[in-house]
Amino acid sequence: MEKLTEFDMAEYLDTEELREGYLEYVAKDGTQEELLKAISDVARARGMSKVAEESGMSRMGLYKALSPDGNPSFSTVWNILHSIGYTLMPTPIAKTV
């Protein structure tokens, strides 16, 4: 039987353009859980130790906050986003009639 390897999005986010497009897409069309996963993918692509240091968190704390069971506070998400070079930009949601 052939062994399959698990897909890791972080391995493919090797340019700033890809990271930005990925986050933008998920922020626009994804769920809260998918957005936290995307933030985690980008953080891993940039280097968790570096992101943890820049966000004022421990590396383990960062992993825990961005884990599927994590429930990070808004300020934690804000700090992580800033450490990976992003911010939140509220935009109107298109309403369907």
CSV table of N, CA and C in Angstrom, one decimal, residues 2-66:
chain,number,residue,atom,x,y,z
A,2,GLU,N,0.5,2.2,-0.8
A,2,GLU,CA,1.3,3.4,-0.9
A,2,GLU,C,1.0,4.3,0.3
A,3,LYS,N,2.1,4.9,0.8
A,3,LYS,CA,1.9,5.8,2.0
A,3,LYS,C,1.8,7.2,1.4
A,4,LEU,N,0.8,7.9,1.9
A,4,LEU,CA,0.5,9.3,1.5
A,4,LEU,C,1.1,10.2,2.6
A,5,THR,N,1.6,11.4,2.1
A,5,THR,CA,2.1,12.4,3.0
A,5,THR,C,1.0,13.4,3.2
A,6,GLU,N,1.0,14.0,4.4
A,6,GLU,CA,0.0,15.0,4.7
A,6,GLU,C,0.4,16.3,4.0
A,7,PHE,N,-0.6,17.0,3.4
A,7,PHE,CA,-0.4,18.2,2.7
A,7,PHE,C,-0.2,19.3,3.8
A,8,ASP,N,0.8,20.1,3.6
A,8,ASP,CA,1.1,21.2,4.5
A,8,ASP,C,1.2,22.5,3.7
A,9,MET,N,0.2,23.4,3.8
A,9,MET,CA,0.1,24.6,3.0
A,9,MET,C,1.3,25.5,3.2
A,10,ALA,N,1.8,25.5,4.4
A,10,ALA,CA,3.0,26.4,4.8
A,10,ALA,C,4.2,26.1,3.8
A,11,GLU,N,4.3,24.9,3.4
A,11,GLU,CA,5.5,24.6,2.5
A,11,GLU,C,5.3,25.3,1.1
A,12,TYR,N,4.2,25.7,0.8
A,12,TYR,CA,3.9,26.3,-0.5
A,12,TYR,C,3.8,27.9,-0.5
A,13,LEU,N,3.8,28.4,0.7
A,13,LEU,CA,3.7,29.9,0.9
A,13,LEU,C,5.1,30.5,1.0
A,14,ASP,N,5.8,30.4,-0.1
A,14,ASP,CA,7.2,30.8,-0.1
A,14,ASP,C,7.5,32.2,-0.6
A,15,THR,N,6.4,32.9,-0.9
A,15,THR,CA,6.6,34.3,-1.3
A,15,THR,C,5.5,35.2,-0.6
A,16,GLU,N,5.9,36.4,-0.4
A,16,GLU,CA,4.9,37.4,0.2
A,16,GLU,C,3.6,37.5,-0.6
A,17,GLU,N,3.7,37.4,-1.9
A,17,GLU,CA,2.5,37.5,-2.7
A,17,GLU,C,1.6,36.3,-2.5
A,18,LEU,N,2.1,35.1,-2.4
A,18,LEU,CA,1.3,34.0,-2.1
A,18,LEU,C,0.7,34.0,-0.7
A,19,ARG,N,1.5,34.4,0.3
A,19,ARG,CA,0.9,34.6,1.6
A,19,ARG,C,-0.2,35.6,1.7
A,20,GLU,N,0.0,36.7,1.0
A,20,GLU,CA,-1.0,37.8,1.0
A,20,GLU,C,-2.3,37.3,0.3
A,21,GLY,N,-2.2,36.7,-0.8
A,21,GLY,CA,-3.3,36.2,-1.6
A,21,GLY,C,-4.1,35.2,-0.8
A,22,TYR,N,-3.4,34.3,-0.2
A,22,TYR,CA,-4.0,33.2,0.6
A,22,TYR,C,-4.8,33.8,1.8
A,23,LEU,N,-4.2,34.7,2.6
A,23,LEU,CA,-4.9,35.3,3.7
A,23,LEU,C,-6.1,36.1,3.2
A,24,GLU,N,-5.9,36.9,2.1
A,24,GLU,CA,-7.0,37.7,1.6
A,24,GLU,C,-8.2,36.8,1.2
A,25,TYR,N,-7.9,35.7,0.5
A,25,TYR,CA,-9.0,34.8,0.0
A,25,TYR,C,-9.7,34.2,1.2
A,26,VAL,N,-9.0,33.7,2.2
A,26,VAL,CA,-9.6,33.0,3.3
A,26,VAL,C,-10.4,34.0,4.1
A,27,ALA,N,-9.8,35.2,4.3
A,27,ALA,CA,-10.5,36.3,5.1
A,27,ALA,C,-11.8,36.6,4.4
A,28,LYS,N,-11.9,36.6,3.1
A,28,LYS,CA,-13.1,37.0,2.4
A,28,LYS,C,-14.1,35.9,2.3
A,29,ASP,N,-13.7,34.7,2.1
A,29,ASP,CA,-14.6,33.6,1.8
A,29,ASP,C,-14.6,32.5,2.8
A,30,GLY,N,-13.8,32.5,3.8
A,30,GLY,CA,-13.7,31.4,4.8
A,30,GLY,C,-14.4,31.7,6.1
A,31,THR,N,-14.3,30.7,6.9
A,31,THR,CA,-14.9,30.7,8.2
A,31,THR,C,-13.8,31.3,9.2
A,32,GLN,N,-14.2,31.5,10.4
A,32,GLN,CA,-13.3,31.9,11.5
A,32,GLN,C,-12.2,30.9,11.7
A,33,GLU,N,-12.6,29.6,11.7
A,33,GLU,CA,-11.7,28.5,11.9
A,33,GLU,C,-10.7,28.5,10.7
A,34,GLU,N,-11.2,28.6,9.5
A,34,GLU,CA,-10.3,28.6,8.3
A,34,GLU,C,-9.3,29.8,8.3
A,35,LEU,N,-9.8,30.9,8.8
A,35,LEU,CA,-8.9,32.1,8.9
A,35,LEU,C,-7.8,31.9,9.9
A,36,LEU,N,-8.1,31.3,11.0
A,36,LEU,CA,-7.1,31.0,12.0
A,36,LEU,C,-6.1,30.0,11.5
A,37,LYS,N,-6.6,29.0,10.7
A,37,LYS,CA,-5.7,28.0,10.1
A,37,LYS,C,-4.8,28.7,9.1
A,38,ALA,N,-5.3,29.6,8.3
A,38,ALA,CA,-4.5,30.3,7.3
A,38,ALA,C,-3.5,31.2,8.0
A,39,ILE,N,-3.8,31.8,9.1
A,39,ILE,CA,-2.9,32.6,9.9
A,39,ILE,C,-1.8,31.7,10.4
A,40,SER,N,-2.1,30.5,10.8
A,40,SER,CA,-1.2,29.6,11.3
A,40,SER,C,-0.2,29.1,10.2
A,41,ASP,N,-0.8,28.9,9.0
A,41,ASP,CA,0.0,28.4,7.9
A,41,ASP,C,1.0,29.5,7.5
A,42,VAL,N,0.6,30.8,7.5
A,42,VAL,CA,1.5,31.9,7.1
A,42,VAL,C,2.5,32.0,8.2
A,43,ALA,N,2.1,31.9,9.5
A,43,ALA,CA,3.1,32.0,10.6
A,43,ALA,C,4.2,30.9,10.5
A,44,ARG,N,3.8,29.7,10.2
A,44,ARG,CA,4.7,28.6,10.0
A,44,ARG,C,5.6,28.8,8.8
A,45,ALA,N,5.0,29.4,7.7
A,45,ALA,CA,5.8,29.7,6.5
A,45,ALA,C,6.9,30.7,6.8
A,46,ARG,N,6.6,31.7,7.7
A,46,ARG,CA,7.6,32.7,8.0
A,46,ARG,C,8.5,32.3,9.1
A,47,GLY,N,8.1,31.3,9.9
A,47,GLY,CA,9.0,30.8,11.0
A,47,GLY,C,8.3,31.1,12.3
A,48,MET,N,7.9,30.0,13.0
A,48,MET,CA,7.2,30.2,14.3
A,48,MET,C,8.0,30.9,15.4
A,49,SER,N,9.2,30.6,15.4
A,49,SER,CA,10.1,31.2,16.5
A,49,SER,C,10.1,32.7,16.3
A,50,LYS,N,10.3,33.1,15.1
A,50,LYS,CA,10.4,34.5,14.7
A,50,LYS,C,9.1,35.2,15.0
A,51,VAL,N,8.0,34.6,14.6
A,51,VAL,CA,6.6,35.2,14.8
A,51,VAL,C,6.3,35.2,16.3
A,52,ALA,N,6.7,34.2,17.0
A,52,ALA,CA,6.4,34.2,18.5
A,52,ALA,C,7.2,35.4,19.1
A,53,GLU,N,8.4,35.5,18.8
A,53,GLU,CA,9.2,36.6,19.4
A,53,GLU,C,8.6,38.0,19.0
A,54,GLU,N,8.3,38.2,17.8
A,54,GLU,CA,7.7,39.5,17.3
A,54,GLU,C,6.3,39.8,17.9
A,55,SER,N,5.6,38.7,18.2
A,55,SER,CA,4.2,38.9,18.8
A,55,SER,C,4.2,38.9,20.3
A,56,GLY,N,5.4,38.7,20.9
A,56,GLY,CA,5.5,38.8,22.4
A,56,GLY,C,5.0,37.5,23.0
A,57,MET,N,5.0,36.4,22.3
A,57,MET,CA,4.5,35.1,22.8
A,57,MET,C,5.6,34.1,22.9
A,58,SER,N,5.4,33.1,23.6
A,58,SER,CA,6.3,31.9,23.6
A,58,SER,C,6.0,31.1,22.3
A,59,ARG,N,6.9,30.4,21.8
A,59,ARG,CA,6.7,29.5,20.7
A,59,ARG,C,5.5,28.5,20.9
A,60,MET,N,5.6,27.9,22.1
A,60,MET,CA,4.5,27.0,22.5
A,60,MET,C,3.2,27.7,22.6
A,61,GLY,N,3.2,28.9,23.2
A,61,GLY,CA,1.9,29.6,23.3
A,61,GLY,C,1.3,30.0,21.9
A,62,LEU,N,2.2,30.3,21.0
A,62,LEU,CA,1.8,30.6,19.6
A,62,LEU,C,1.1,29.3,19.0
A,63,TYR,N,1.8,28.2,19.1
A,63,TYR,CA,1.3,26.9,18.6
A,63,TYR,C,-0.1,26.6,19.2
A,64,LYS,N,-0.2,26.8,20.5
A,64,LYS,CA,-1.5,26.5,21.2
A,64,LYS,C,-2.6,27.5,20.7
A,65,ALA,N,-2.3,28.8,20.6
A,65,ALA,CA,-3.3,29.7,20.2
A,65,ALA,C,-3.8,29.4,18.8
A,66,LEU,N,-2.9,28.9,17.9
A,66,LEU,CA,-3.3,28.7,16.5
A,66,LEU,C,-3.7,27.2,16.2
